[in-house]
Amino acid sequence: MLKVGLIGINGFGKIHVANVLKQAAKGKVKCVAFADVKVDKEDKDYQELIALGARHYTDYNEMLDNHRDLDFVTMATPIHLHTPMAVNALNKGFNVFLEKPPAVTIQDIDEIIQAAERSGKFCEVDFQNTSGKAFKTLIEKLKAGVLGDIEKVVGVGIWKRTQDYYERTPWAGKLIHNGSYVLDGSMNNPLAHLLNNCLIAAGRGDTNAAMPQTIQAELYKGHEIEGEDTTCVRINTVNDVEVLFYTTLCHTGNDTPYIKVYGSKGQAYWDYNNILEIKFNDGDKESYQFEEEDLFEKMLVNFVKVLKDKKAKLNSSISSCRSFVLASNGAFESCGKTIKIPQDYLIIKPEGDTVATYIKDIEKIIEKAAEEGKMFSEMSIEWAVPTQPFSMEDYRSFELFKDKF
């Protein structure tokens, strides 16, 4: 039975707690300790962990020092703490199950990758949408060449976030918090899975094969935030695939994010509902509808399996996420800033106890842009601002927004 320590049990950490408790009930893991600076001792999760014999710490370093026999630790902490905490844990000899996004800047993720390589320990990133049967089937099909040469990958995520979402934590919507990069927005947080999966598809399962070569991006904000909530990104990869990525958090609802893969022999459609459809140029079709899965649980099960069987493969290793961080950094480098959408193109109104912000016709704009493969500024959108492509050749360090430190 593997011994686990939890770092962060509030917020998204509750997902990690739930999955560890599930695996503990199955006799797969034993939760020995957990660390969080602020806990509610009346909280159900806290009480269940204590009932299992787990010891609570307010200092995660003290937990690591007192429990050197832990087989792995989970980390669900604020984004800007991922790198220092993951590097520290790896350097101390612990395997790490890290919440997404793995790191904010390319220099950060390179530091984590190097720490994992030095220590010989595993670091898996909780990009849970890599674990679903539909997506895995898509990658198997792409590897087998059923679509021929991959020419283009398009990702679309149209969601809604209200003001209370940005008030839930001090770093939400920020570019920098407490002297550290956060770059919190649709691309790096709620829809990070979509961008990561786009790059996996572009590389037929190998994100390093789809390393960004040039990136052009328009990063907008409807909300009163520092970061972006609406994006259009064009990535040209080293394997000559065009990746187009469109997101917004200023919609009236939450549509199902999806990816379309265009190849010389046909096209594929995959979405978050575990659906995969393939249409071939000769008229043939393949359709797959898999049952609902607990993707978070599958990620933890995968990590436990790899720790027990070194021949098994991680769903989302830290090194496989490097292209994702490059794409994010390159998008900011191309745009140089986040662009505020003028109020004339927004609808701002009370919604319950909070405030909702919508960009007028944003769903139609994104769907049209995705269909035509265009940036917003190439579509005569009045609020859109054109940008220039940015070369990622020999890119090693993100240094924008230093004036905000």
C-alpha positions as MATLAB code, in Angstrom:
seq = 'MLKVGLIGINGFGKIHVANVLKQAAKGKVKCVAFADVKVDKEDKDYQELIALGARHYTDYNEMLDNHRDLDFVTMATPIHLHTPMAVNALNKGFNVFLEKPPAVTIQDIDEIIQAAERSGKFCEVDFQNTSGKAFKTLIEKLKAGVLGDIEKVVGVGIWKRTQDYYERTPWAGKLIHNGSYVLDGSMNNPLAHLLNNCLIAAGRGDTNAAMPQTIQAELYKGHEIEGEDTTCVRINTVNDVEVLFYTTLCHTGNDTPYIKVYGSKGQAYWDYNNILEIKFNDGDKESYQFEEEDLFEKMLVNFVKVLKDKKAKLNSSISSCRSFVLASNGAFESCGKTIKIPQDYLIIKPEGDTVATYIKDIEKIIEKAAEEGKMFSEMSIEWAVPTQPFSMEDYRSFELFKDKF';
ca = [
       0.000    0.000    0.000;
       1.464    3.349   -1.056;
       1.773    6.105    1.530;
       0.563    9.531    0.417;
       0.723   13.043    1.816;
      -1.693   15.761    0.674;
      -0.515   19.344    0.181;
      -3.561   21.597   -0.077;
      -6.983   20.226    0.905;
      -9.167   23.277    0.263;
     -10.490   24.628   -3.027;
      -9.512   22.234   -5.792;
      -7.646   20.245   -3.175;
     -11.004   18.744   -2.207;
     -10.927   16.775   -5.472;
      -7.566   15.317   -4.437;
      -8.907   14.495   -0.974;
     -11.939   12.716   -2.440;
      -9.819   10.600   -4.763;
      -7.284    9.701   -2.095;
     -10.150    8.667    0.205;
     -11.563    6.476   -2.589;
      -8.238    4.764   -3.132;
      -7.722    4.400    0.607;
     -11.099    2.649    0.882;
      -9.938    0.234   -1.843;
      -6.723   -0.477    0.009;
      -4.555    1.095   -2.693;
      -3.100    3.981   -0.663;
      -2.753    5.092    2.938;
      -3.020    8.808    3.721;
      -0.356    9.450    6.342;
      -0.366   13.244    6.508;
      -1.790   16.414    4.993;
      -0.720   20.039    4.992;
      -2.733   23.228    4.674;
      -2.207   26.597    6.306;
      -5.907   27.044    6.965;
      -8.371   24.285    7.822;
     -11.839   23.973    9.271;
     -11.697   21.210   11.867;
     -15.461   20.755   11.494;
     -15.069   20.136    7.756;
     -15.996   16.620    6.613;
     -12.741   16.147    4.664;
     -10.635   17.174    7.644;
     -12.480   14.814    9.955;
     -12.231   11.880    7.517;
      -8.495   12.373    7.076;
      -7.946   12.540   10.831;
     -10.124    9.439   11.282;
      -7.785    7.593    8.904;
      -4.892    8.469   11.190;
      -3.479   11.239    8.994;
      -1.600   14.014   10.772;
      -2.285   17.657    9.947;
       0.504   20.181    9.326;
       0.344   23.881    8.583;
       3.857   23.746    7.090;
       4.218   21.342    4.174;
       8.014   21.309    4.600;
       7.603   20.010    8.146;
       5.313   17.304    6.795;
       7.905   16.256    4.199;
      10.708   16.243    6.778;
       8.703   14.200    9.286;
       7.459   11.634    6.756;
      10.404   10.672    4.598;
       8.744    7.344    3.796;
       5.883    8.884    1.792;
       5.647    7.264   -1.642;
       4.180   10.427   -3.151;
       2.557   13.763   -2.421;
      -0.334   15.514   -4.132;
      -0.217   19.280   -4.673;
      -3.281   21.469   -5.082;
      -1.922   24.870   -4.170;
      -2.128   28.346   -5.756;
      -0.658   28.420   -9.281;
       2.368   30.552   -8.393;
       3.398   28.047   -5.700;
       3.479   25.006   -7.995;
       7.091   25.411   -9.093;
       8.823   26.084   -5.754;
       6.810   23.417   -3.959;
       7.168   20.760   -6.671;
      10.908   21.391   -7.050;
      11.382   21.258   -3.279;
       9.468   17.983   -2.949;
      11.287   16.369   -5.887;
      14.665   17.487   -4.533;
      13.780   15.859   -1.221;
      13.070   12.591   -3.018;
       9.268   12.546   -3.279;
       7.157   11.626   -6.290;
       4.726   14.454   -7.054;
       1.139   14.466   -8.334;
       0.768   18.131   -9.365;
      -2.372   20.088  -10.141;
      -2.558   21.945  -13.457;
      -1.251   24.238  -14.794;
       2.117   22.683  -13.908;
       4.005   25.973  -14.107;
       3.497   29.516  -15.317;
       6.698   30.191  -17.266;
       9.036   28.122  -19.403;
      11.890   28.657  -16.947;
       9.626   27.330  -14.186;
       8.610   24.128  -15.931;
      12.199   23.535  -17.019;
      13.189   23.771  -13.360;
      10.593   21.144  -12.404;
      11.623   18.866  -15.286;
      15.276   19.118  -14.250;
      14.410   18.405  -10.604;
      12.473   15.297  -11.641;
      15.352   14.094  -13.810;
      17.935   14.693  -11.077;
      15.902   12.939   -8.409;
      14.750   10.080  -10.607;
      11.235   10.670   -9.290;
       7.951   10.913  -11.161;
       5.915   14.082  -11.578;
       2.469   13.754  -13.119;
       0.306   16.776  -13.939;
      -3.432   16.493  -13.308;
      -4.515   17.262  -16.869;
      -7.420   14.874  -16.372;
      -8.807   15.239  -19.880;
      -5.842   13.227  -21.153;
      -7.253   10.137  -19.422;
     -10.681    9.758  -21.034;
     -11.407    6.810  -23.330;
     -12.583    9.021  -26.190;
      -9.422   11.120  -26.198;
      -7.169    8.093  -25.852;
      -9.004    6.499  -28.779;
      -8.484    9.658  -30.832;
      -4.742    9.573  -30.173;
      -4.570    5.870  -31.063;
      -6.337    6.629  -34.348;
      -3.991    9.519  -35.107;
      -0.960    7.377  -34.338;
      -2.300    4.722  -36.717;
      -2.544    7.360  -39.438;
      -6.278    7.017  -40.083;
      -6.507   10.748  -40.883;
      -3.333   10.768  -42.945;
      -1.162   13.838  -42.491;
      -2.434   16.091  -39.701;
      -2.836   19.588  -41.122;
      -4.794   21.549  -38.527;
      -6.125   21.223  -34.973;
      -8.849   23.583  -33.707;
      -9.873   23.901  -30.047;
     -12.962   25.839  -28.918;
     -13.962   26.540  -25.305;
     -16.916   28.849  -24.626;
     -17.635   29.170  -20.923;
     -19.045   31.568  -18.343;
     -17.416   32.966  -15.223;
     -18.988   35.647  -13.045;
     -17.396   38.214  -10.751;
     -17.470   35.897   -7.738;
     -15.126   33.556   -9.605;
     -12.492   36.290   -9.601;
     -13.187   37.170   -5.968;
     -12.695   33.623   -4.675;
      -8.925   34.015   -4.212;
      -6.479   36.962   -4.274;
      -4.566   35.653   -7.331;
      -7.588   34.998   -9.564;
      -7.394   36.944  -12.815;
      -3.959   38.322  -11.968;
      -0.834   38.389  -14.123;
       1.419   38.593  -11.076;
       0.691   37.950   -7.391;
       3.055   38.515   -4.471;
       6.031   38.945   -6.774;
       5.386   35.756   -8.766;
       3.904   35.139  -12.189;
       0.356   33.756  -12.258;
      -0.954   34.648  -15.762;
      -4.354   33.438  -14.614;
      -6.939   33.293  -17.374;
      -8.928   30.996  -19.618;
      -5.788   29.682  -21.318;
      -3.823   28.867  -18.159;
      -6.599   27.762  -15.865;
     -10.122   26.513  -16.635;
      -9.483   25.769  -20.324;
      -5.830   24.784  -19.998;
      -6.880   21.167  -20.614;
      -8.193   22.109  -24.041;
      -4.956   23.753  -25.157;
      -2.880   20.889  -23.797;
      -5.023   18.333  -25.640;
      -4.780   20.341  -28.872;
      -0.995   20.042  -28.720;
      -1.160   16.330  -27.868;
      -3.375   15.763  -30.916;
      -1.085   17.865  -33.123;
       1.823   15.628  -32.121;
      -0.141   12.339  -32.403;
       0.327   11.842  -28.672;
       3.778   13.427  -28.435;
       3.661   17.102  -27.488;
       7.392   17.457  -28.105;
       6.713   16.608  -31.755;
       4.281   19.537  -31.823;
       6.521   22.088  -30.114;
       5.338   25.633  -30.933;
       7.511   27.290  -33.584;
       5.651   30.579  -34.030;
       2.677   31.926  -32.103;
       0.252   34.729  -32.865;
      -2.282   35.627  -30.205;
      -4.938   38.153  -29.322;
      -5.674   38.194  -25.585;
      -8.746   40.099  -24.447;
     -10.630   40.772  -21.233;
     -14.252   41.665  -20.708;
     -14.004   41.413  -16.913;
     -12.120   43.967  -14.826;
      -9.065   41.771  -14.395;
      -5.363   41.831  -15.275;
      -5.314   38.556  -17.163;
      -7.292   37.398  -20.190;
     -10.748   35.858  -20.323;
     -11.073   35.642  -24.113;
      -8.433   34.482  -26.600;
      -7.670   33.530  -30.143;
      -4.296   31.888  -30.719;
      -2.602   30.612  -33.858;
       0.301   28.217  -33.324;
       2.532   26.809  -36.022;
       4.332   23.734  -34.710;
       7.710   22.252  -35.593;
       5.918   19.337  -37.298;
       4.048   21.773  -39.570;
       0.615   21.576  -37.953;
      -1.496   24.687  -37.455;
      -3.144   24.798  -34.026;
      -5.984   27.285  -33.581;
      -7.308   27.918  -30.081;
     -10.359   30.012  -29.170;
     -11.734   30.628  -25.675;
     -13.955   32.906  -23.675;
     -15.224   33.091  -20.110;
     -17.676   35.849  -21.089;
     -20.493   33.721  -22.502;
     -24.047   33.342  -21.193;
     -23.486   29.665  -20.399;
     -21.019   26.784  -20.445;
     -20.873   25.049  -23.818;
     -19.034   21.754  -24.193;
     -15.385   22.377  -25.209;
     -14.294   20.498  -28.304;
     -11.395   19.824  -30.632;
     -11.467   19.236  -34.385;
      -8.538   17.554  -36.089;
      -8.192   18.024  -39.851;
      -6.113   15.532  -41.827;
      -5.448   14.678  -45.446;
      -7.843   11.706  -45.220;
     -10.635   13.234  -43.154;
     -11.412   14.946  -39.874;
     -12.132   14.025  -36.260;
     -14.268   15.658  -33.573;
     -13.690   15.095  -29.832;
     -15.326   16.817  -26.884;
     -15.422   16.869  -23.104;
     -18.513   14.633  -23.100;
     -16.354   11.642  -24.106;
     -17.583   11.755  -27.708;
     -15.397   10.970  -30.711;
     -16.544   11.169  -34.322;
     -14.390   10.565  -37.386;
     -15.468   11.448  -40.921;
     -13.369   10.228  -43.814;
     -13.067   11.891  -47.195;
     -14.540    8.796  -48.865;
     -17.765    9.176  -46.860;
     -17.134    6.526  -44.199;
     -17.736    7.426  -40.546;
     -16.784    6.143  -37.106;
     -18.607    7.222  -33.937;
     -17.753    6.529  -30.302;
     -19.796    7.487  -27.237;
     -18.148    6.311  -24.044;
     -19.804    6.217  -20.655;
     -19.150    9.013  -18.196;
     -15.855    8.522  -16.369;
     -14.317   10.002  -13.250;
     -11.284   11.447  -15.010;
      -9.782   12.814  -11.794;
      -9.847    9.365  -10.223;
      -8.368    7.853  -13.384;
      -5.397   10.217  -13.167;
      -4.606    9.218   -9.594;
      -5.073    5.530  -10.425;
      -2.648    5.975  -13.323;
      -0.069    7.616  -11.055;
      -0.342    4.836   -8.456;
       0.011    2.239  -11.223;
       3.204    3.862  -12.535;
       4.729    4.005   -9.045;
       4.093    0.270   -8.682;
       5.068   -0.664  -12.239;
       7.817    1.506  -13.706;
       7.035    0.135  -17.180;
       3.601    1.782  -17.107;
       3.239    5.218  -18.691;
       2.016    8.433  -17.118;
      -1.032   10.030  -18.723;
       0.532   13.475  -18.363;
       4.186   13.644  -17.356;
       5.762   16.976  -16.431;
       7.989   16.867  -19.530;
       4.975   16.355  -21.823;
       3.529   19.676  -20.581;
       6.443   21.803  -21.792;
       4.759   22.596  -25.130;
       1.678   23.818  -23.250;
       3.719   26.303  -21.216;
       5.583   27.428  -24.352;
       2.240   28.059  -26.060;
       0.980   30.143  -23.141;
       4.177   32.172  -22.858;
       4.352   32.711  -26.612;
       0.753   33.919  -26.678;
       1.565   36.641  -24.136;
       4.773   37.523  -25.987;
       2.830   37.960  -29.233;
       0.114   40.155  -27.738;
       2.338   41.929  -25.209;
      -0.588   42.727  -22.921;
      -4.237   41.920  -22.314;
      -6.623   44.119  -24.296;
      -9.741   45.509  -22.609;
     -12.858   45.158  -24.714;
     -14.736   48.517  -24.808;
     -17.876   48.639  -22.700;
     -20.077   49.240  -25.760;
     -19.468   45.613  -26.735;
     -20.215   44.210  -23.278;
     -23.336   43.353  -21.342;
     -22.739   43.746  -17.608;
     -25.598   42.940  -15.265;
     -26.352   41.630  -11.776;
     -26.835   37.883  -11.497;
     -27.897   36.600   -8.107;
     -25.362   37.795   -5.552;
     -22.735   38.570   -8.173;
     -22.237   40.277  -11.536;
     -22.057   38.681  -14.986;
     -20.097   40.076  -17.939;
     -20.884   38.982  -21.476;
     -19.230   39.900  -24.750;
     -21.909   40.568  -27.334;
     -22.189   37.786  -29.933;
     -19.008   36.123  -28.678;
     -20.279   32.600  -29.412;
     -21.015   33.503  -33.040;
     -17.662   35.287  -33.357;
     -15.699   32.321  -32.041;
     -17.587   29.728  -34.056;
     -17.071   31.745  -37.248;
     -13.376   32.311  -36.491;
     -12.896   28.590  -35.798;
     -14.667   27.595  -38.992;
     -12.660   30.023  -41.130;
      -9.364   29.596  -39.267;
      -9.035   33.314  -38.589;
      -7.906   35.607  -35.824;
     -10.581   37.996  -34.533;
      -8.727   40.945  -36.089;
      -8.955   39.250  -39.488;
     -12.767   39.267  -39.317;
     -13.579   42.980  -39.125;
     -14.512   42.693  -35.450;
     -14.563   46.312  -34.285;
     -12.949   45.678  -30.899;
     -10.262   43.325  -32.214;
      -6.615   44.421  -32.272;
      -4.115   42.792  -34.682;
      -0.858   41.337  -33.376;
       2.323   39.905  -34.861;
       3.581   36.301  -34.792;
       6.270   35.601  -32.212;
       9.115   33.163  -32.869;
       9.697   30.535  -30.189;
      13.109   29.537  -31.518;
      15.571   29.132  -28.617;
      12.952   30.553  -26.218;
      14.162   30.019  -22.657;
      12.708   32.680  -20.371;
       9.480   34.649  -19.917;
      10.179   38.184  -18.729;
       7.057   40.241  -19.551;
       5.252   42.420  -16.964;
       8.341   42.862  -14.793;
       7.088   46.366  -13.987;
       4.280   44.762  -11.974;
       6.625   42.981   -9.540;
];
